[in-house]
Short mmCIF file of C-alpha atoms and ligand atoms in Angstrom, two decimals:
data_model
loop_
_atom_site.label_atom_id
_atom_site.label_comp_id
_atom_site.label_asym_id
_atom_site.label_seq_id
_atom_site.Cartn_x
_atom_site.Cartn_y
_atom_site.Cartn_z
CA MET C 1 160.44 -39.48 -174.79
CA LEU C 2 161.05 -42.27 -172.33
CA GLN C 3 163.71 -44.76 -173.31
CA PHE C 4 165.34 -47.67 -171.54
CA HIS C 5 168.12 -50.14 -172.13
CA ASN C 6 166.79 -53.56 -173.08
CA THR C 7 169.03 -56.50 -172.17
CA LEU C 8 167.31 -58.50 -174.91
CA THR C 9 168.52 -56.20 -177.70
CA ARG C 10 171.46 -54.62 -175.85
CA SER C 11 170.23 -51.22 -176.95
CA VAL C 12 168.33 -48.23 -175.60
CA GLU C 13 164.79 -48.30 -176.98
CA PRO C 14 161.74 -46.03 -176.80
CA PHE C 15 159.27 -47.27 -174.20
CA THR C 16 155.74 -48.19 -175.28
CA PRO C 17 153.47 -50.15 -172.94
CA LEU C 18 151.45 -53.13 -174.13
CA ASP C 19 148.26 -51.54 -172.82
CA PRO C 20 146.34 -50.21 -175.85
CA ASP C 21 145.38 -47.17 -173.76
CA GLY C 22 149.05 -46.63 -173.06
CA LYS C 23 148.41 -46.22 -169.35
CA THR C 24 149.14 -49.36 -167.37
CA VAL C 25 152.61 -50.84 -167.09
CA LYS C 26 153.03 -54.41 -165.92
CA LEU C 27 156.25 -54.83 -163.99
CA TYR C 28 157.68 -57.99 -162.45
CA THR C 29 160.72 -57.83 -160.20
CA CYS C 30 162.55 -60.83 -158.76
CA GLY C 31 162.50 -60.56 -154.99
CA PRO C 32 164.64 -61.92 -152.18
CA THR C 33 165.34 -65.48 -151.18
CA VAL C 34 164.28 -65.35 -147.56
CA TYR C 35 166.93 -67.47 -145.83
CA ASN C 36 168.71 -64.51 -144.25
CA HIS C 37 168.47 -60.73 -144.13
CA ALA C 38 168.76 -59.11 -147.55
CA HIS C 39 172.06 -57.24 -147.93
CA ILE C 40 172.41 -53.76 -149.36
CA GLY C 41 173.56 -55.23 -152.70
CA ASN C 42 170.10 -56.78 -153.00
CA PHE C 43 168.62 -53.43 -152.06
CA ARG C 44 170.54 -51.76 -154.85
CA ALA C 45 168.42 -53.84 -157.22
CA TYR C 46 165.19 -53.02 -155.38
CA LEU C 47 166.05 -49.31 -155.29
CA PHE C 48 166.74 -49.22 -159.00
CA GLU C 49 163.31 -50.79 -159.50
CA ASP C 50 161.81 -48.22 -157.14
CA LEU C 51 163.34 -45.41 -159.17
CA LEU C 52 161.95 -46.98 -162.33
CA GLN C 53 158.45 -47.36 -160.89
CA ARG C 54 158.37 -43.86 -159.39
CA HIS C 55 159.61 -42.25 -162.57
CA LEU C 56 157.03 -44.10 -164.67
CA GLU C 57 154.38 -42.87 -162.24
CA TYR C 58 155.74 -39.33 -162.44
CA ARG C 59 155.26 -39.60 -166.19
CA GLY C 60 151.63 -40.57 -165.67
CA TYR C 61 151.75 -44.36 -166.00
CA GLN C 62 149.94 -46.66 -163.65
CA VAL C 63 152.38 -49.34 -162.59
CA GLU C 64 151.11 -52.76 -161.64
CA ARG C 65 153.98 -54.41 -159.88
CA VAL C 66 154.65 -57.86 -158.50
CA MET C 67 157.68 -58.86 -156.45
CA ASN C 68 158.01 -62.48 -155.43
CA LEU C 69 159.50 -63.94 -152.28
CA THR C 70 161.48 -67.12 -152.86
CA ASP C 71 160.62 -69.07 -149.74
CA VAL C 72 161.52 -72.56 -150.93
CA ASP C 73 164.90 -73.48 -152.40
CA ASP C 74 168.08 -75.26 -151.29
CA LYS C 75 169.15 -72.45 -148.95
CA THR C 76 165.84 -71.99 -147.17
CA ILE C 77 165.45 -75.75 -146.75
CA ARG C 78 168.99 -76.08 -145.39
CA GLY C 79 168.41 -73.18 -142.97
CA ALA C 80 165.17 -74.68 -141.65
CA ARG C 81 166.82 -78.07 -141.23
CA GLU C 82 169.78 -76.63 -139.35
CA LYS C 83 167.46 -74.79 -137.00
CA GLY C 84 165.13 -77.75 -136.68
CA VAL C 85 162.02 -75.71 -137.48
CA PRO C 86 159.35 -75.99 -140.19
CA LEU C 87 160.23 -74.12 -143.41
CA ALA C 88 157.49 -71.49 -142.98
CA ASP C 89 158.63 -70.72 -139.42
CA PHE C 90 162.18 -70.33 -140.64
CA THR C 91 161.37 -67.90 -143.48
CA LYS C 92 158.73 -65.79 -141.66
CA PRO C 93 161.11 -63.54 -139.66
CA TYR C 94 163.15 -62.84 -142.81
CA LYS C 95 160.01 -61.90 -144.70
CA ASP C 96 159.01 -59.54 -141.90
CA ALA C 97 162.51 -58.04 -141.77
CA PHE C 98 162.46 -57.54 -145.52
CA PHE C 99 159.27 -55.48 -145.33
CA GLU C 100 160.72 -53.39 -142.51
CA ASP C 101 163.83 -52.72 -144.59
CA LEU C 102 161.76 -51.72 -147.61
CA GLN C 103 160.02 -49.18 -145.43
CA ALA C 104 163.26 -47.83 -143.96
CA LEU C 105 164.58 -47.35 -147.50
CA ARG C 106 161.30 -45.75 -148.63
CA ILE C 107 160.81 -48.32 -151.37
CA LYS C 108 157.26 -48.28 -152.61
CA PRO C 109 155.68 -51.66 -151.84
CA ALA C 110 154.70 -53.77 -154.84
CA ASP C 111 150.99 -54.36 -155.38
CA ARG C 112 151.54 -58.05 -154.68
CA PHE C 113 154.27 -59.94 -152.86
CA PRO C 114 153.50 -63.59 -153.67
CA SER C 115 155.37 -66.34 -151.90
CA ALA C 116 156.46 -69.32 -153.97
CA THR C 117 154.87 -71.69 -151.45
CA ASP C 118 151.38 -70.17 -151.78
CA PRO C 119 149.18 -73.14 -152.80
CA GLU C 120 147.72 -71.26 -155.80
CA HIS C 121 151.20 -70.66 -157.18
CA ILE C 122 152.42 -74.21 -156.54
CA ALA C 123 149.34 -75.40 -158.45
CA ARG C 124 150.17 -73.09 -161.33
CA MET C 125 153.80 -74.25 -161.41
CA ILE C 126 152.64 -77.86 -161.65
CA ALA C 127 150.15 -76.99 -164.39
CA MET C 128 152.84 -75.22 -166.40
CA ILE C 129 155.23 -78.14 -166.06
CA GLU C 130 152.48 -80.54 -167.13
CA LYS C 131 151.94 -78.52 -170.28
CA LEU C 132 155.67 -78.41 -170.98
CA VAL C 133 155.95 -82.18 -170.60
CA ALA C 134 152.87 -82.77 -172.79
CA ASP C 135 154.31 -80.57 -175.54
CA GLY C 136 157.73 -82.21 -175.48
CA HIS C 137 159.56 -79.28 -173.88
CA ALA C 138 160.25 -81.16 -170.68
CA TYR C 139 160.92 -84.72 -169.55
CA GLN C 140 161.20 -86.70 -166.37
CA ALA C 141 164.68 -88.12 -165.92
CA ASP C 142 165.85 -91.26 -164.13
CA ASP C 143 166.30 -89.31 -160.91
CA LYS C 144 162.52 -88.56 -161.03
CA SER C 145 163.14 -84.83 -161.45
CA VAL C 146 161.61 -83.01 -164.41
CA TYR C 147 163.91 -80.98 -166.66
CA PHE C 148 163.33 -78.39 -169.34
CA ARG C 149 164.69 -79.56 -172.69
CA ILE C 150 166.62 -76.53 -173.94
CA ALA C 151 167.11 -78.15 -177.34
CA SER C 152 163.34 -77.76 -177.82
CA PHE C 153 163.51 -73.98 -177.68
CA PRO C 154 165.75 -72.78 -180.49
CA SER C 155 166.07 -69.22 -179.20
CA TYR C 156 167.35 -70.38 -175.80
CA GLY C 157 170.25 -68.05 -175.03
CA LYS C 158 168.72 -64.95 -176.63
CA LEU C 159 168.67 -62.90 -173.43
CA ALA C 160 172.16 -63.74 -172.28
CA HIS C 161 173.37 -63.71 -175.89
CA LEU C 162 174.73 -67.20 -175.58
CA ASN C 163 175.15 -69.66 -178.35
CA LEU C 164 173.17 -72.82 -177.71
CA GLU C 165 176.00 -74.86 -179.21
CA GLU C 166 178.28 -73.59 -176.47
CA LEU C 167 175.95 -75.01 -173.88
CA ARG C 168 176.23 -78.53 -175.24
CA PRO C 169 178.56 -80.82 -173.41
CA SER C 170 181.83 -80.97 -175.28
CA GLY C 171 183.26 -84.04 -173.69
CA ARG C 172 182.78 -85.61 -170.31
CA VAL C 173 179.75 -84.62 -168.33
CA SER C 174 180.20 -84.32 -164.59
CA SER C 175 178.79 -87.34 -162.82
CA ASP C 176 175.94 -85.51 -161.08
CA GLU C 177 174.55 -84.38 -164.43
CA TYR C 178 174.13 -87.85 -165.89
CA GLU C 179 170.36 -87.88 -165.64
CA LYS C 180 169.90 -84.98 -168.01
CA GLU C 181 169.86 -85.18 -171.79
CA ASN C 182 171.84 -81.98 -172.04
CA ILE C 183 174.07 -80.31 -169.51
CA GLY C 184 172.16 -77.05 -169.95
CA ASP C 185 168.75 -78.57 -169.17
CA PHE C 186 167.46 -77.14 -165.93
CA ALA C 187 165.15 -78.52 -163.28
CA LEU C 188 161.49 -77.58 -163.34
CA TRP C 189 160.53 -80.04 -160.61
CA LYS C 190 163.00 -81.47 -158.13
CA ALA C 191 162.17 -84.96 -156.90
CA HIS C 192 162.02 -85.19 -153.13
CA ASP C 193 165.13 -86.44 -151.40
CA ALA C 194 166.05 -87.05 -147.78
CA GLN C 195 167.67 -83.62 -147.46
CA ASP C 196 164.33 -81.96 -148.13
CA GLY C 197 162.74 -83.44 -144.97
CA ASP C 198 159.02 -82.71 -144.94
CA VAL C 199 159.24 -80.00 -147.62
CA LYS C 200 157.35 -81.58 -150.50
CA TRP C 201 154.25 -81.31 -152.62
CA ASP C 202 152.45 -84.02 -154.55
CA SER C 203 152.70 -83.87 -158.29
CA PRO C 204 152.13 -86.10 -161.34
CA TRP C 205 155.86 -86.95 -161.11
CA GLY C 206 155.78 -87.90 -157.45
CA PRO C 207 156.56 -85.80 -154.37
CA GLY C 208 158.98 -82.96 -154.82
CA ARG C 209 159.32 -79.20 -155.04
CA PRO C 210 159.52 -76.63 -157.82
CA GLY C 211 162.76 -75.31 -159.30
CA TRP C 212 163.51 -71.64 -158.73
CA HIS C 213 162.96 -70.51 -162.33
CA ILE C 214 159.46 -71.92 -162.73
CA GLU C 215 158.46 -70.16 -159.49
CA CYS C 216 158.92 -66.76 -161.14
CA SER C 217 157.27 -67.77 -164.43
CA ALA C 218 154.19 -69.02 -162.58
CA MET C 219 153.88 -66.04 -160.24
CA ALA C 220 154.50 -63.49 -162.99
CA THR C 221 151.98 -64.93 -165.46
CA GLY C 222 149.52 -65.91 -162.71
CA LEU C 223 149.31 -62.37 -161.35
CA LEU C 224 150.11 -60.15 -164.32
CA GLY C 225 149.09 -62.22 -167.34
CA ASP C 226 151.02 -63.95 -170.12
CA ARG C 227 152.74 -60.79 -171.30
CA LEU C 228 154.67 -58.23 -169.27
CA ASP C 229 155.98 -54.81 -170.12
CA ILE C 230 159.06 -54.92 -167.95
CA HIS C 231 160.92 -57.56 -165.97
CA CYS C 232 163.84 -56.53 -163.75
CA GLY C 233 166.58 -57.97 -161.61
CA GLY C 234 170.29 -57.77 -161.04
CA VAL C 235 172.69 -58.76 -163.86
CA ASP C 236 173.37 -62.07 -162.12
CA ASN C 237 169.75 -62.98 -162.81
CA ILE C 238 170.17 -62.82 -166.59
CA PHE C 239 171.56 -66.32 -166.85
CA PRO C 240 170.29 -68.84 -166.13
CA HIS C 241 167.30 -67.47 -164.20
CA HIS C 242 165.72 -65.07 -166.68
CA GLU C 243 166.82 -67.06 -169.71
CA ALA C 244 165.00 -70.04 -168.21
CA GLU C 245 161.94 -67.95 -167.40
CA ILE C 246 161.67 -66.91 -171.05
CA ALA C 247 162.03 -70.47 -172.32
CA GLN C 248 159.46 -71.99 -169.98
CA THR C 249 156.94 -69.21 -170.27
CA GLU C 250 157.10 -68.77 -174.02
CA CYS C 251 156.81 -72.53 -174.55
CA CYS C 252 153.68 -72.50 -172.37
CA THR C 253 151.96 -69.42 -173.75
CA GLY C 254 153.23 -69.30 -177.33
CA GLN C 255 153.72 -65.53 -176.90
CA LYS C 256 156.56 -63.16 -176.24
CA PHE C 257 156.82 -63.09 -172.44
CA VAL C 258 158.51 -59.74 -171.73
CA ASN C 259 159.06 -56.69 -173.93
CA LEU C 260 161.72 -54.97 -171.87
CA TRP C 261 164.32 -56.66 -169.68
CA MET C 262 166.18 -54.31 -167.36
CA HIS C 263 169.09 -55.36 -165.17
CA CYS C 264 171.14 -53.40 -162.70
CA ALA C 265 174.87 -53.76 -162.22
CA HIS C 266 176.23 -55.00 -158.95
CA LEU C 267 177.06 -53.27 -155.76
CA MET C 268 180.74 -53.99 -155.24
CA VAL C 269 183.13 -54.03 -152.30
CA ASP C 270 186.82 -53.68 -153.15
CA GLY C 271 186.23 -54.75 -156.73
CA ARG C 272 184.09 -57.77 -155.85
CA LYS C 273 180.35 -58.27 -155.98
CA MET C 274 178.74 -57.83 -152.57
CA ALA C 275 177.40 -61.30 -151.81
CA LYS C 276 176.54 -63.49 -148.89
CA SER C 277 178.82 -66.19 -150.18
CA PHE C 278 181.85 -63.85 -150.20
CA GLY C 279 181.10 -62.64 -146.68
CA ASN C 280 181.71 -59.04 -147.79
CA PHE C 281 178.19 -57.78 -147.21
CA TYR C 282 176.33 -55.35 -145.00
CA THR C 283 172.68 -55.62 -144.18
CA LEU C 284 170.67 -52.46 -143.72
CA ARG C 285 170.53 -53.28 -140.02
CA ASP C 286 174.33 -53.32 -139.82
CA LEU C 287 174.39 -49.78 -141.18
CA LEU C 288 171.52 -48.51 -139.03
CA ASP C 289 173.35 -49.89 -135.98
CA LYS C 290 176.38 -47.83 -136.99
CA GLY C 291 174.26 -44.68 -136.96
CA TRP C 292 173.49 -44.32 -140.66
CA THR C 293 169.90 -43.70 -141.70
CA GLY C 294 167.69 -45.40 -144.24
CA ARG C 295 167.57 -42.29 -146.38
CA GLU C 296 171.38 -42.01 -146.42
CA VAL C 297 171.64 -45.59 -147.64
CA ARG C 298 168.85 -44.86 -150.13
CA TYR C 299 170.81 -41.89 -151.44
CA VAL C 300 174.04 -43.86 -151.88
CA LEU C 301 172.37 -46.75 -153.68
CA LEU C 302 170.23 -44.52 -155.90
CA SER C 303 172.79 -41.96 -156.87
CA ALA C 304 174.81 -44.02 -159.37
CA HIS C 305 173.45 -45.02 -162.76
CA TYR C 306 171.87 -48.47 -162.46
CA ARG C 307 173.96 -49.97 -165.27
CA LEU C 308 177.28 -48.98 -163.74
CA PRO C 309 178.87 -51.01 -160.97
CA LEU C 310 178.85 -49.06 -157.71
CA ASN C 311 181.57 -49.44 -155.14
CA PHE C 312 180.26 -49.35 -151.58
CA THR C 313 182.34 -47.27 -149.15
CA PHE C 314 181.76 -45.41 -145.91
CA GLU C 315 183.10 -42.26 -147.63
CA GLY C 316 180.19 -42.68 -150.02
CA LEU C 317 177.81 -42.71 -147.06
CA SER C 318 179.44 -39.57 -145.63
CA GLY C 319 179.05 -37.92 -149.02
CA ALA C 320 175.36 -38.86 -148.98
CA ARG C 321 175.02 -37.29 -145.54
CA SER C 322 176.51 -33.98 -146.78
CA ALA C 323 174.40 -33.98 -149.94
CA LEU C 324 171.23 -34.55 -147.92
CA GLN C 325 172.16 -31.82 -145.48
CA ARG C 326 172.47 -29.43 -148.42
CA LEU C 327 169.04 -30.41 -149.65
CA ASP C 328 167.54 -30.06 -146.16
CA GLU C 329 169.04 -26.60 -145.68
CA TRP C 330 167.83 -25.52 -149.09
CA GLN C 331 164.33 -26.79 -148.38
CA GLN C 332 164.33 -24.98 -145.02
CA ARG C 333 165.48 -21.70 -146.59
CA LEU C 334 162.79 -21.93 -149.25
CA THR C 335 160.19 -22.77 -146.62
CA ASP C 336 161.17 -19.74 -144.50
CA LEU C 337 161.21 -17.39 -147.49
CA SER C 338 157.92 -18.65 -148.87
CA SER C 339 156.05 -18.18 -145.59
CA THR C 340 154.65 -14.83 -146.76
CA ALA C 341 153.86 -15.97 -150.32
CA ARG C 342 150.23 -15.85 -151.39
CA LYS C 343 150.76 -17.90 -154.50
CA SER C 344 153.29 -20.06 -156.27
CA GLU C 345 155.29 -18.78 -159.21
CA PRO C 346 157.80 -20.60 -161.41
CA TYR C 347 161.44 -19.81 -160.82
CA SER C 348 162.18 -17.52 -163.73
CA ALA C 349 165.64 -18.91 -164.55
CA MET C 350 164.40 -22.50 -164.80
CA ALA C 351 163.59 -23.73 -168.29
CA GLY C 352 161.56 -26.94 -168.26
CA ASP C 353 161.78 -30.05 -166.15
CA LYS C 354 165.36 -31.04 -166.85
CA PHE C 355 165.45 -33.37 -163.87
CA ALA C 356 162.74 -35.65 -165.25
CA ALA C 357 164.08 -35.25 -168.78
CA ALA C 358 167.38 -36.72 -167.58
CA LEU C 359 165.56 -39.70 -166.05
CA ASP C 360 163.70 -40.21 -169.33
CA GLU C 361 167.08 -41.18 -170.79
CA ASP C 362 167.42 -44.66 -169.33
CA LEU C 363 167.11 -43.36 -165.75
CA ASN C 364 170.16 -41.13 -165.94
CA ILE C 365 170.17 -40.33 -162.24
CA SER C 366 173.65 -38.81 -162.25
CA ALA C 367 172.54 -36.19 -164.77
CA ALA C 368 169.26 -35.68 -162.89
CA LEU C 369 171.04 -35.10 -159.56
CA GLY C 370 173.44 -32.76 -161.39
CA VAL C 371 170.43 -30.71 -162.51
CA LEU C 372 169.05 -30.67 -158.97
CA PHE C 373 172.28 -29.54 -157.31
CA ASP C 374 172.79 -26.84 -159.95
CA LEU C 375 169.34 -25.57 -159.08
CA VAL C 376 170.19 -25.64 -155.36
CA ARG C 377 173.40 -23.68 -155.98
CA ASP C 378 171.77 -21.09 -158.25
CA THR C 379 168.75 -20.49 -156.06
CA ASN C 380 170.83 -20.33 -152.87
CA ARG C 381 172.87 -17.64 -154.58
CA ALA C 382 169.70 -15.83 -155.64
CA MET C 383 168.47 -15.96 -152.03
CA ASP C 384 171.83 -14.64 -150.77
CA GLN C 385 171.38 -11.67 -153.06
CA GLY C 386 167.73 -11.15 -152.17
CA GLU C 387 166.73 -11.89 -155.74
CA LEU C 388 164.27 -14.71 -155.11
CA SER C 389 160.70 -13.73 -154.32
CA PRO C 390 158.60 -15.59 -151.73
CA GLU C 391 156.32 -16.67 -154.59
CA GLN C 392 159.24 -18.14 -156.52
CA ALA C 393 160.41 -19.87 -153.34
CA ARG C 394 156.95 -21.43 -153.07
CA GLY C 395 157.15 -22.43 -156.75
CA LEU C 396 160.51 -24.10 -156.16
CA LEU C 397 159.14 -25.95 -153.15
CA ASP C 398 156.25 -27.22 -155.26
CA TYR C 399 158.67 -28.37 -157.93
CA TRP C 400 160.90 -30.04 -155.32
CA GLN C 401 157.91 -31.84 -153.91
CA GLY C 402 157.10 -33.15 -157.38
CA ILE C 403 160.51 -34.51 -158.18
CA ASN C 404 160.88 -35.74 -154.63
CA SER C 405 157.97 -38.08 -155.29
CA ILE C 406 160.63 -39.92 -157.31
CA LEU C 407 163.64 -39.40 -155.07
CA ARG C 408 161.90 -39.58 -151.67
CA LEU C 409 164.77 -37.87 -149.87
CA GLU C 410 162.84 -35.66 -147.48
CA PRO C 411 164.11 -35.41 -143.89
CA GLU C 412 163.20 -38.20 -141.51
CA VAL C 413 160.13 -37.41 -139.48
CA ALA C 414 161.16 -38.10 -135.90
CA ALA C 415 158.56 -40.05 -133.96
CA ILE C 416 157.29 -37.98 -131.05
CA PRO C 417 157.64 -39.85 -127.75
CA ALA C 418 154.55 -40.13 -125.55
CA GLU C 419 156.00 -38.02 -122.73
CA ILE C 420 156.63 -35.18 -125.20
CA THR C 421 153.08 -35.37 -126.52
CA ALA C 422 151.85 -35.22 -122.90
CA LEU C 423 153.93 -32.08 -122.19
CA LEU C 424 152.67 -30.50 -125.39
CA ASP C 425 149.05 -31.24 -124.49
CA GLU C 426 149.61 -29.74 -121.06
CA ARG C 427 151.03 -26.61 -122.66
CA THR C 428 148.12 -26.33 -125.09
CA ALA C 429 145.74 -26.51 -122.11
CA ALA C 430 147.77 -23.82 -120.27
CA ARG C 431 147.56 -21.54 -123.30
CA ALA C 432 143.84 -22.12 -123.60
CA ALA C 433 143.56 -21.06 -119.94
CA LYS C 434 145.79 -18.05 -120.71
CA ASP C 435 148.28 -19.28 -118.12
CA TRP C 436 151.26 -17.84 -119.99
CA ALA C 437 153.79 -18.46 -117.22
CA LYS C 438 152.97 -22.18 -117.17
CA SER C 439 152.99 -22.30 -120.96
CA ASP C 440 156.50 -20.79 -121.02
CA THR C 441 157.77 -23.18 -118.38
CA LEU C 442 156.46 -26.10 -120.38
CA ARG C 443 158.08 -24.76 -123.56
CA ASP C 444 161.44 -24.63 -121.71
CA GLU C 445 160.84 -28.13 -120.42
CA LEU C 446 160.27 -29.38 -123.98
CA LEU C 447 163.41 -27.61 -125.14
CA LYS C 448 165.39 -29.43 -122.46
CA HIS C 449 164.14 -32.66 -124.02
CA GLY C 450 165.36 -31.49 -127.43
CA TRP C 451 162.04 -30.31 -128.89
CA VAL C 452 161.32 -26.79 -130.16
CA VAL C 453 157.80 -25.40 -129.92
CA LYS C 454 156.72 -22.68 -132.31
CA ASP C 455 153.34 -20.97 -132.16
CA THR C 456 152.37 -20.01 -135.69
CA LYS C 457 149.16 -18.72 -137.19
CA ASP C 458 148.49 -22.27 -138.39
CA GLY C 459 148.82 -23.66 -134.87
CA THR C 460 151.59 -25.01 -132.70
CA LYS C 461 154.52 -26.72 -134.46
CA LEU C 462 156.92 -29.12 -132.83
CA THR C 463 160.34 -29.85 -134.30
CA ARG C 464 163.52 -31.54 -133.12
CA VAL C 465 166.36 -29.23 -132.13
CA GLY C 466 168.42 -28.85 -135.31
CA GLY C 467 165.84 -30.83 -137.30
P1 AMP F 501 168.90 -63.20 -154.31
O1 AMP F 501 168.26 -63.05 -152.96
O2 AMP F 501 170.31 -63.64 -154.29
O3 AMP F 501 168.04 -64.00 -155.25
O4 AMP F 501 168.98 -61.73 -154.96
C1 AMP F 501 167.89 -60.85 -155.00
C2 AMP F 501 168.15 -59.73 -155.99
O5 AMP F 501 169.30 -58.96 -155.62
C3 AMP F 501 168.42 -60.21 -157.40
O6 AMP F 501 167.74 -59.35 -158.31
C4 AMP F 501 169.92 -60.09 -157.56
O7 AMP F 501 170.30 -59.89 -158.89
C5 AMP F 501 170.20 -58.84 -156.73
N1 AMP F 501 171.58 -58.77 -156.22
C6 AMP F 501 172.27 -59.70 -155.51
N2 AMP F 501 173.51 -59.26 -155.17
C7 AMP F 501 173.62 -58.00 -155.69
C8 AMP F 501 174.65 -56.99 -155.70
N3 AMP F 501 175.82 -57.17 -155.08
N4 AMP F 501 174.40 -55.83 -156.33
C9 AMP F 501 173.20 -55.61 -156.95
N5 AMP F 501 172.19 -56.51 -156.97
C10 AMP F 501 172.39 -57.69 -156.36
ZN1 ZN F 502 162.89 -64.43 -160.50
#
């Protein structure tokens, strides 16, 4: 049985989708603010969500996933102003870089990646705010901005487990909060000011731009409907972002917005959250430049349970490299042994799918990887002693392929350079002409370039030396 920890109830609960057929799972995940390159702390969150999605799919669910891109907020506006370029020109390269990084980390793309500035979503944000104002859940203050009235939503604080009373001002209110009725009221619509330059949209309250929280409520409900199965983010999103999303959305729809809230703990550096503002961050590019690979970073960020803080170190990356090497060698041994197998047979000593069973328990990846490495150790030993049949090796490879649809830790496929393809084509032609001497010369030439050619019954195979 699948079960996950729900931030709303602070307990691990059985998972049941809203879909009456029990098939489709609607998942919304808060995406990056595109004012800079995402750092690997952000990617810890996206990798936890990737693990969640892939495991749900392994269990037969169809996941409909949306991840937003926050491309209008204080930071993006400031960045565009400092560079002297239009907002969209400023955010575009960071959006592109984000998609490249997702690919390098083998994160399955969401079905939709809406941008907050898409006109359809801006229109929906305005419509939601209009409804909130009409129903008394929001008001326009003297500064022309529109705020959500938290006093109008008695369960405000239920996600973060905060007491509404504690959010009331106890004495003096800081001077820049004077416009609001309550210090906890948050902006739905920010009135245009000089700092915003030409970033503004017309609205019933005058020119301005949406607040961050309403962006997610509008994109989530606009693309997935009023009710979601799961909503994810990092723990820093719980308050105020997700708390605000619940309040706005539930006041608009009159329904429970999200059944299951899942949040991952932070990636830390020396006991502190990895964050742009602390300057203690690495982007994926920083690590690739140092010679680490996307799959090594994927391994490090995936291998700790999502609810436990993870300390980022270079020793951790080295450990990932060794672990992956073990898996590669195991896969290669099984591949070699299974080459004569005519069919696939289960490995006799393996009882059930313990790997997936571990993930069923709130994505217990540490236990799942423990199961995997026990299997690697036991089957390597069986191979050492000649006790594993080619058919069982094939069976293990099939199993590995299945669980690797969740882990996605297979070796990198090296791109074949054009000159190598040309040499290979030349060699294929020489073989066709039965010019064996030329074919051998070309094979040696390829080897000098670091590529091994093997002629098998299934055709010619090209691999990297040592790959
Ligand atoms: P941001 O671009 O700051 O809105 O963050 C995007 C996502 O990354 C959010 O879900 C954050 O909760 C998450 N996040 C930010 N920093 C970290 C970190 N150090 N560890 C894990 N997740 C993080
Ligand atoms: Zn969000």
